[in-house]
Tab-separated table of C-alpha atoms in Angstrom:
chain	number	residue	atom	x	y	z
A	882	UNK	CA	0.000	0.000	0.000
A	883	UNK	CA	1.158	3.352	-0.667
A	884	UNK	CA	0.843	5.879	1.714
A	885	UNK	CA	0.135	9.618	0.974
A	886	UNK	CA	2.581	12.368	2.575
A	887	UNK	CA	-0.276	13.416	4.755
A	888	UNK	CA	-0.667	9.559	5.731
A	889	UNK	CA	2.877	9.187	6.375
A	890	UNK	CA	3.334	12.416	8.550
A	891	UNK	CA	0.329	13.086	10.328
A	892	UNK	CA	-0.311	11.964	13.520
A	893	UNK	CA	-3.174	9.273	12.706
A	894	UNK	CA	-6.895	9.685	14.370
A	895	UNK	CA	-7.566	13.255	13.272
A	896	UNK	CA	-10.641	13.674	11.924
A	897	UNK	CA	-12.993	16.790	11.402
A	898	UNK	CA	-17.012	16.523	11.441
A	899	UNK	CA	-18.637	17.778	8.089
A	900	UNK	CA	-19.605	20.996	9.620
A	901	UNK	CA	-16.427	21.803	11.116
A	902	UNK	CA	-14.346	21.027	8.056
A	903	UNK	CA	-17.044	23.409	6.099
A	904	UNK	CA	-16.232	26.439	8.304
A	905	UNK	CA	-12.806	26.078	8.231
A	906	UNK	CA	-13.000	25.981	4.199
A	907	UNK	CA	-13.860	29.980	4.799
A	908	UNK	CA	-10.788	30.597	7.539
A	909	UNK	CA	-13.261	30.808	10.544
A	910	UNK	CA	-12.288	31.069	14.057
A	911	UNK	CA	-14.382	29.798	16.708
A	912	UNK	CA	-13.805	29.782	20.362
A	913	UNK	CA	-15.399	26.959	22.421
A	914	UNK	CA	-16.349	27.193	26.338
A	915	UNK	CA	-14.430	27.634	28.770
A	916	UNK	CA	-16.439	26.354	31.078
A	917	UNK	CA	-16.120	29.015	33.920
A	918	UNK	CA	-13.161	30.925	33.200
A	919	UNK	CA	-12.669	33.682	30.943
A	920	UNK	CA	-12.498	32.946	27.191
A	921	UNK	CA	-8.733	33.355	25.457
A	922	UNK	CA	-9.765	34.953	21.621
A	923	UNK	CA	-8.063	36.019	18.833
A	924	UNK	CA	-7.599	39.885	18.600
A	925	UNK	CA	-7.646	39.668	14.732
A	926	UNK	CA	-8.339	37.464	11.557
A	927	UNK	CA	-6.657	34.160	10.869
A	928	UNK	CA	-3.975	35.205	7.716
A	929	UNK	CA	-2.628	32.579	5.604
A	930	UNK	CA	1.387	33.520	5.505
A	931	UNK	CA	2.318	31.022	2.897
A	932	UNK	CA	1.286	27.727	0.897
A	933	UNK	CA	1.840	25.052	-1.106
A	934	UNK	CA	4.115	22.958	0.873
A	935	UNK	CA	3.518	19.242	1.428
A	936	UNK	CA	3.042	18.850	5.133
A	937	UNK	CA	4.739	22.093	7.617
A	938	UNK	CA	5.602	21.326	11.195
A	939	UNK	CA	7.854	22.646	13.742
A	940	UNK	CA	7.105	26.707	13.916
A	941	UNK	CA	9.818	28.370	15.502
A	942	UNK	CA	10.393	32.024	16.017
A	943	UNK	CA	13.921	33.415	15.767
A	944	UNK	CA	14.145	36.899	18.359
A	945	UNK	CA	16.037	38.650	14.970
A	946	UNK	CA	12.696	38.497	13.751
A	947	UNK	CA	12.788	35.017	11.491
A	948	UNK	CA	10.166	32.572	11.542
A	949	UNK	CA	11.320	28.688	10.587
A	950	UNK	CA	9.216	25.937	9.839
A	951	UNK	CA	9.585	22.828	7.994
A	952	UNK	CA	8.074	20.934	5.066
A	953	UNK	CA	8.521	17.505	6.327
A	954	UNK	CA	8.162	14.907	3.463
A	955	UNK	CA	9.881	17.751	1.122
A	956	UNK	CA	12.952	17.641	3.315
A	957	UNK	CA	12.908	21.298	3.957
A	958	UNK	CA	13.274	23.747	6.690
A	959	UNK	CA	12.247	27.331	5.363
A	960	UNK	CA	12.535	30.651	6.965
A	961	UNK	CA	10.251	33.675	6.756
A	962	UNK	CA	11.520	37.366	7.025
A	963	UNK	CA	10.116	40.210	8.500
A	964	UNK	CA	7.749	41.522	5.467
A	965	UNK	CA	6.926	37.672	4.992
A	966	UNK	CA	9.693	37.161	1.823
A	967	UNK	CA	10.101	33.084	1.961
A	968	UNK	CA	14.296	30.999	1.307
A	969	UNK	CA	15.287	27.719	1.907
A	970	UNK	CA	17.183	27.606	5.448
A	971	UNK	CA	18.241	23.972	4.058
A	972	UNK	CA	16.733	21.732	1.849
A	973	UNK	CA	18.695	18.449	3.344
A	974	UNK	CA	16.732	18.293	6.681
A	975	UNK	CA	16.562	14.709	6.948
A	976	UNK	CA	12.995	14.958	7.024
A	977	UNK	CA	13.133	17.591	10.408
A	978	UNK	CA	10.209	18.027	12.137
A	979	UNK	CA	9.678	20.141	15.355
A	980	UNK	CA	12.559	22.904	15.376
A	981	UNK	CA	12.574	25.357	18.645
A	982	UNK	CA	15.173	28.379	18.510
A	983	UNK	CA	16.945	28.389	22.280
A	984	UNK	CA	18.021	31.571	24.259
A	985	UNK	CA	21.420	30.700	22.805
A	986	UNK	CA	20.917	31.887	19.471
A	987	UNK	CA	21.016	27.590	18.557
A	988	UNK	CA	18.322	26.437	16.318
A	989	UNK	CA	17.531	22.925	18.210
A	990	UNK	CA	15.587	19.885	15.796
A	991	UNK	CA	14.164	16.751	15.660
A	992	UNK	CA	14.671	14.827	12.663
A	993	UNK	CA	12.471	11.799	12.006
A	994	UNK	CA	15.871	10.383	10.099
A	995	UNK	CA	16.938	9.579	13.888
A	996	UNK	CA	18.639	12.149	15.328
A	997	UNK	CA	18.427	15.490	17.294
A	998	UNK	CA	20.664	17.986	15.801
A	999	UNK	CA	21.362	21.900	16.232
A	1000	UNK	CA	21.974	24.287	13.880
A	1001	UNK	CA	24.074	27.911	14.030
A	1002	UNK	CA	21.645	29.849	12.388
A	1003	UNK	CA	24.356	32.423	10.644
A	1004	UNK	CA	26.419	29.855	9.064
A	1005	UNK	CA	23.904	27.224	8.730
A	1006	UNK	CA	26.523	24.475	10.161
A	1007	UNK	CA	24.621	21.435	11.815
A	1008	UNK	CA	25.909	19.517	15.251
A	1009	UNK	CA	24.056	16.010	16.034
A	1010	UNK	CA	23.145	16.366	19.800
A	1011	UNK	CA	22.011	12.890	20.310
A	1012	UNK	CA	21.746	10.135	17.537
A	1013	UNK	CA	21.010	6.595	19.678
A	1014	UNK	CA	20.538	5.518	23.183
A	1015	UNK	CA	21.904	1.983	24.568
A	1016	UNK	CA	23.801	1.785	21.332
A	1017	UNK	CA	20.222	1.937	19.099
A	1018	UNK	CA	19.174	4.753	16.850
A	1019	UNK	CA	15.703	6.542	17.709
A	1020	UNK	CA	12.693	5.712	16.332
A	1021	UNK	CA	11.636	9.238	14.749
A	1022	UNK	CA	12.161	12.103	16.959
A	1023	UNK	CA	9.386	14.593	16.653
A	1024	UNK	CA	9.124	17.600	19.011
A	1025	UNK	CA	11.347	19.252	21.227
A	1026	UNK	CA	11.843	21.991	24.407
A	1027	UNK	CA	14.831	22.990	25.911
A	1028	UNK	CA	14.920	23.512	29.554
A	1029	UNK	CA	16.549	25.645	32.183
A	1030	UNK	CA	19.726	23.506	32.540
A	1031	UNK	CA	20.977	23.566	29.321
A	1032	UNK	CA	18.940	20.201	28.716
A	1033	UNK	CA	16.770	19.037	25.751
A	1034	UNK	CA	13.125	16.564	25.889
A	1035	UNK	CA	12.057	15.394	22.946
A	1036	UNK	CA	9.455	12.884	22.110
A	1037	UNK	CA	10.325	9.683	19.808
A	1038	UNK	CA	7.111	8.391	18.593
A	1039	UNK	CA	6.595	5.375	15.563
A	1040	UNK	CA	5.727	8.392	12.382
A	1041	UNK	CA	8.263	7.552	10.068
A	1042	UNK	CA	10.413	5.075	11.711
A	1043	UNK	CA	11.756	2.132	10.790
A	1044	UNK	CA	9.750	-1.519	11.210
A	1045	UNK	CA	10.514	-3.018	13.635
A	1046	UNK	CA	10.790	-0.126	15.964
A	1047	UNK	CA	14.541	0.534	16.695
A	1048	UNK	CA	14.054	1.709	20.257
A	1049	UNK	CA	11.050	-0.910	20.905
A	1050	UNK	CA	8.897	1.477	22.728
A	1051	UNK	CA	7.607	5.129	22.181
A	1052	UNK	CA	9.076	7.638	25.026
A	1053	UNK	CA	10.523	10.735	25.771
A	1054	UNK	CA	14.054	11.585	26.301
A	1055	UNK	CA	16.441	13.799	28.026
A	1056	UNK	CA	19.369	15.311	26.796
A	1057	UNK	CA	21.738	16.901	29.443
A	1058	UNK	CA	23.768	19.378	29.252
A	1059	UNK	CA	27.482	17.166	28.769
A	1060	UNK	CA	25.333	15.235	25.930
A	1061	UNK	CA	24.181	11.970	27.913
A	1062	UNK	CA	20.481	10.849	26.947
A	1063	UNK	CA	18.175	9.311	28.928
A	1064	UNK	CA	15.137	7.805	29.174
A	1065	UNK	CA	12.573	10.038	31.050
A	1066	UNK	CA	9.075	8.019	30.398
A	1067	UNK	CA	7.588	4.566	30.319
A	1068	UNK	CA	6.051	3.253	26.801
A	1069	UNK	CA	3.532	5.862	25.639
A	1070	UNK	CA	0.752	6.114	22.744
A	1071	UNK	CA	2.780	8.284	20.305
A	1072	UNK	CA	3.969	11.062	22.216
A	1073	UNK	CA	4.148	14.291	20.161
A	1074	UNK	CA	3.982	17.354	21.616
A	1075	UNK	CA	6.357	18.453	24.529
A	1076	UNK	CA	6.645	21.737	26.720
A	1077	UNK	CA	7.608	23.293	29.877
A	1078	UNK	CA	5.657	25.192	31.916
A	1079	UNK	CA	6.912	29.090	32.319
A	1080	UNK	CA	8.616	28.280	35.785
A	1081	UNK	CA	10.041	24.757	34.274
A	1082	UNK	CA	8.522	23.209	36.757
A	1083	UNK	CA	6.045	20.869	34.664
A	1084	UNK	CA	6.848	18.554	31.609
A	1085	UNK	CA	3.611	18.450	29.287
A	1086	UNK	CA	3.198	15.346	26.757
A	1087	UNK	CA	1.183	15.435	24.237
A	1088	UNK	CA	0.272	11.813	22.541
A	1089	UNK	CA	-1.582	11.517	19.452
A	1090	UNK	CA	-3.582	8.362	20.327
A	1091	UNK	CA	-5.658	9.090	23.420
A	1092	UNK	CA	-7.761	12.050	24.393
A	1093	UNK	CA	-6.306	12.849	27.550
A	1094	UNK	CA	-3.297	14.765	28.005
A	1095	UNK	CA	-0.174	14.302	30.117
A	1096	UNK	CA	1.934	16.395	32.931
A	1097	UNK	CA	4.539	15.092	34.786
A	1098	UNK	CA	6.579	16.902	37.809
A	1099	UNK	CA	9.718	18.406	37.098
A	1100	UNK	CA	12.315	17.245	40.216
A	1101	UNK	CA	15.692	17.679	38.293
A	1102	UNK	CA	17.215	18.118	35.004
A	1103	UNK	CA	15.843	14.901	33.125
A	1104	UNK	CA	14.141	14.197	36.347
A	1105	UNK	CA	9.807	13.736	35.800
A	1106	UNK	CA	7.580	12.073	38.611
A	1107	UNK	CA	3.969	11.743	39.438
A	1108	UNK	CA	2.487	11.556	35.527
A	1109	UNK	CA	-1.099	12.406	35.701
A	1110	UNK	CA	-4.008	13.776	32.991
A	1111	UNK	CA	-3.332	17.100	32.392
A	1112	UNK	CA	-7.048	18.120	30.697
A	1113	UNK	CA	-9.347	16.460	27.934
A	1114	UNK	CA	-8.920	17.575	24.767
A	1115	UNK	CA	-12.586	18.348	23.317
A	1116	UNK	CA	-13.125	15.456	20.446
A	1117	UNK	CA	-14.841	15.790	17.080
A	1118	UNK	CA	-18.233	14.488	16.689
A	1119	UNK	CA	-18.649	10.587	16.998
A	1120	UNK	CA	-14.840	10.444	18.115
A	1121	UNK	CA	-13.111	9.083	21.595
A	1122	UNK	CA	-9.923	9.262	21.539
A	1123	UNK	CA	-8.240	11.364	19.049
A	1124	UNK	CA	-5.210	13.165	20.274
A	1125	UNK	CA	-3.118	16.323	20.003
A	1126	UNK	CA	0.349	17.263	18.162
A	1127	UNK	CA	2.459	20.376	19.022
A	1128	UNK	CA	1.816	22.718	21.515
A	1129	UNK	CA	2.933	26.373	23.196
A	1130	UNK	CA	2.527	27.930	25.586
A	1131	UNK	CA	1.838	31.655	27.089
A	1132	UNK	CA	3.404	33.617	29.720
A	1133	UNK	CA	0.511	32.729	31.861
A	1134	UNK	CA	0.906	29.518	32.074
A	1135	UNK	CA	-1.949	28.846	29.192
A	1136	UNK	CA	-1.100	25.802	27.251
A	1137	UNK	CA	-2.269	26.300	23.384
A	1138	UNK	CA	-2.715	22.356	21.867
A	1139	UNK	CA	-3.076	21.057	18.108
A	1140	UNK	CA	-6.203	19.095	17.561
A	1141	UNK	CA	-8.440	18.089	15.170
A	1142	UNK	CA	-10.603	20.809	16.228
A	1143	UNK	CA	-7.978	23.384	15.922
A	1144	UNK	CA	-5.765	24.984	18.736
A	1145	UNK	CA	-7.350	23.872	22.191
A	1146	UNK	CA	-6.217	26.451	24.707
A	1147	UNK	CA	-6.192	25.202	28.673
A	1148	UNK	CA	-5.456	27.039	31.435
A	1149	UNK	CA	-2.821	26.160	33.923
A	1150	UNK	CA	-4.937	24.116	35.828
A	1151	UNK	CA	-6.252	22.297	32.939
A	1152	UNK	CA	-9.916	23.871	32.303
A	1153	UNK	CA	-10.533	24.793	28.978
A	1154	UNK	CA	-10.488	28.376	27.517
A	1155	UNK	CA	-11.339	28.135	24.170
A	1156	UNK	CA	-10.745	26.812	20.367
A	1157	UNK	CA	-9.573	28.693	17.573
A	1158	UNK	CA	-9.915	27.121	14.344
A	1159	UNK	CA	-8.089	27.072	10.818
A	1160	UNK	CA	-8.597	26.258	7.210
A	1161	UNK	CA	-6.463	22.939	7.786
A	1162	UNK	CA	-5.930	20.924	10.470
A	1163	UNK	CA	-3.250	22.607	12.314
A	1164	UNK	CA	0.092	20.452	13.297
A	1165	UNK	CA	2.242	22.459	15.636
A	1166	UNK	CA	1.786	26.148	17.034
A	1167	UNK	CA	4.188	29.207	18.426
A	1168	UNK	CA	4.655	32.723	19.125
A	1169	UNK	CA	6.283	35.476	17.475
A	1170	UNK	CA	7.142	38.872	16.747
A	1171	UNK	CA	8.330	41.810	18.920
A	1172	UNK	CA	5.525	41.251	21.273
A	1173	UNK	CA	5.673	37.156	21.283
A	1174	UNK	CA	1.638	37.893	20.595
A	1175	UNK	CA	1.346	36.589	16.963
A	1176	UNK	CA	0.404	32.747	16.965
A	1177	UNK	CA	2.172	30.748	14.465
A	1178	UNK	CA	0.317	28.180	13.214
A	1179	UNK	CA	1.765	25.112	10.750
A	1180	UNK	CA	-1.652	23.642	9.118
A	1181	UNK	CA	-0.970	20.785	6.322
A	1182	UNK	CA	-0.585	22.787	3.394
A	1183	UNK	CA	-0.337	26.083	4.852
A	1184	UNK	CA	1.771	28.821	7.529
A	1185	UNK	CA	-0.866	31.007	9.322
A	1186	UNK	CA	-1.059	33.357	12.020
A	1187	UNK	CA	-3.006	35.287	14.295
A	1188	UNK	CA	-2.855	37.843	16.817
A	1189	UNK	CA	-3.732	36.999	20.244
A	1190	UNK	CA	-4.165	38.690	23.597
A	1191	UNK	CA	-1.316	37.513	25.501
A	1192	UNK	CA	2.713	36.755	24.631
A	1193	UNK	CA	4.361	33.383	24.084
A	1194	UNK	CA	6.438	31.875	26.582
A	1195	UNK	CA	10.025	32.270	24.905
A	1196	UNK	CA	11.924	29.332	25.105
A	1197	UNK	CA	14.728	28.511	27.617
């Protein structure tokens, strides 16, 4: 059987009721309940930045005022200027996926080839951070946060990896500082998404294959305890357990999720505080611009964004 890009890259279980799909066709945003607390809405229209590509992931917003996103199956990681002009960062990406730029100037990736690498963004010259654990290459690393400590998480789920899976089980990892890796989580359904909360003090993960979303406790560098549901994420019609993809999150503590719905936006505390929706089915989200109040969105096809109340969380 041959598989689509969309097939191969998407996170699978993502599905959008008719009348949904129909008012995204138009670019509409919607924001659901929030179920006692105070809605989070967009303070203008959804824009569509840029199209065409075959499947963008991995947003990432560059303080010099660059956005960077890649086209997965096209091998591509593009960047985005200031009046929106669109280059090639590099067209070799070894199919990179979630990219996060760090306070140090580094551009940090996951590549679904097996490796996380970082890139100096003036010259363009790559480092591989991490490329196995116990002597085995990862499955398909997907998203990414640094923390505090000069660490990275990243998530290594089964898109794109080899058969049998190299790793045998679907976790997330820890890079430290010196460059040792280990293994921070048991086997999980396809975890995707990863972030830090603003005071680094809870790991979110985000799998694809279940409704409810994870926290853990933050102890140490590469140190998570007491996993627990995070929130619910709100499911299209006549669907259980479809999950999320990338995530963000504010300088409130708000955590913005990827759904089939659109971006899911949670409080701290995990109550929900609204949906906005796209013209596709969004993949990963960020913030940029001066203000950190622009919301990146990568969506299929497409690049959007939208301007929203409060600022992104910048990265550590």
């Amino acid at each position: 059987m041959t598989l689509s890009a969309t097939q191969r890259f998407a996170p699978p279980r993502f599905l959008f009721p008719a009348a949904l799909t129909a008012a995204m066709a138009i670019g509409a945003v919607s924001v659901g309940s929030a179920q006692g607390q105070q809605e989070i809405a967009p303070t203008g229209d959804v824009e569509k930045v840029h199209s065409d590509f075959g499947f963008t992931e991995g947003p990432a917003w560059d303080p010099k005022g660059h956005l960077y996103f890649t086209d997965i199956p096209n091998t591509t990681i593009f960047r985005v200027s200031g009046d929106d002009e669109l280059s090639k960062f590099n067209e070799e990406s070894n199919f990179a996926n979630g990219l996060v730029v760090a306070a140090d100037g580094r551009m940090l990736v996951c590549e679904m080839g097996g490796q996380v690498t970082a890139y100096d963004l003036a010259s363009g010259d790559k480092t591989v951070l991490a490329a196995e654990y116990e002597g085995k290459r990862f499955n398909a690393p997907n998203d990414l946060i640094p923390d505090p400590d000069g660490g990275v998480y990243f998530t290594d789920p089964f898109f794109r990896a080899p058969e049998p899976l190299p790793q045998g089980v679907q976790a997330v990892y820890y890079i430290d500082a010196s460059g040792e890796v280990s293994r921070v989580t048991e086997d999980l359904p396809a975890p995707n998404g990863v972030g830090l909360s603003p005071d680094g003090k809870r790991l979110y993960v985000i799998p694809s294959r279940q409704a409810e979303m994870l926290v853990y406790d933050v102890v140490g560098p590469g140190k998570i305890e007491n996993r627990r549901d995070f929130c619910r994420l709100k499911q299209p019609e006549g669907e259980t357990a479809t999950g999320g993809d990338g995530m963000a999150v504010d300088v409130e503590g708000n955590v913005y999720l990827t759904s089939g719905l659109g971006i899911q936006i949670f409080s701290a505390d995990g109550k929900p505080r609204g949906i906005v929706a796209f013209p596709e089915q969004p993949a990963n989200v960020t913030f940029g611009d001066e203000d950190r109040k622009t919301m990146y969105v990568t969506a299929r096809t497409g690049l959007y964004r939208v301007r929203m109340p409060i600022a992104g969380q910048p990265p550590n």
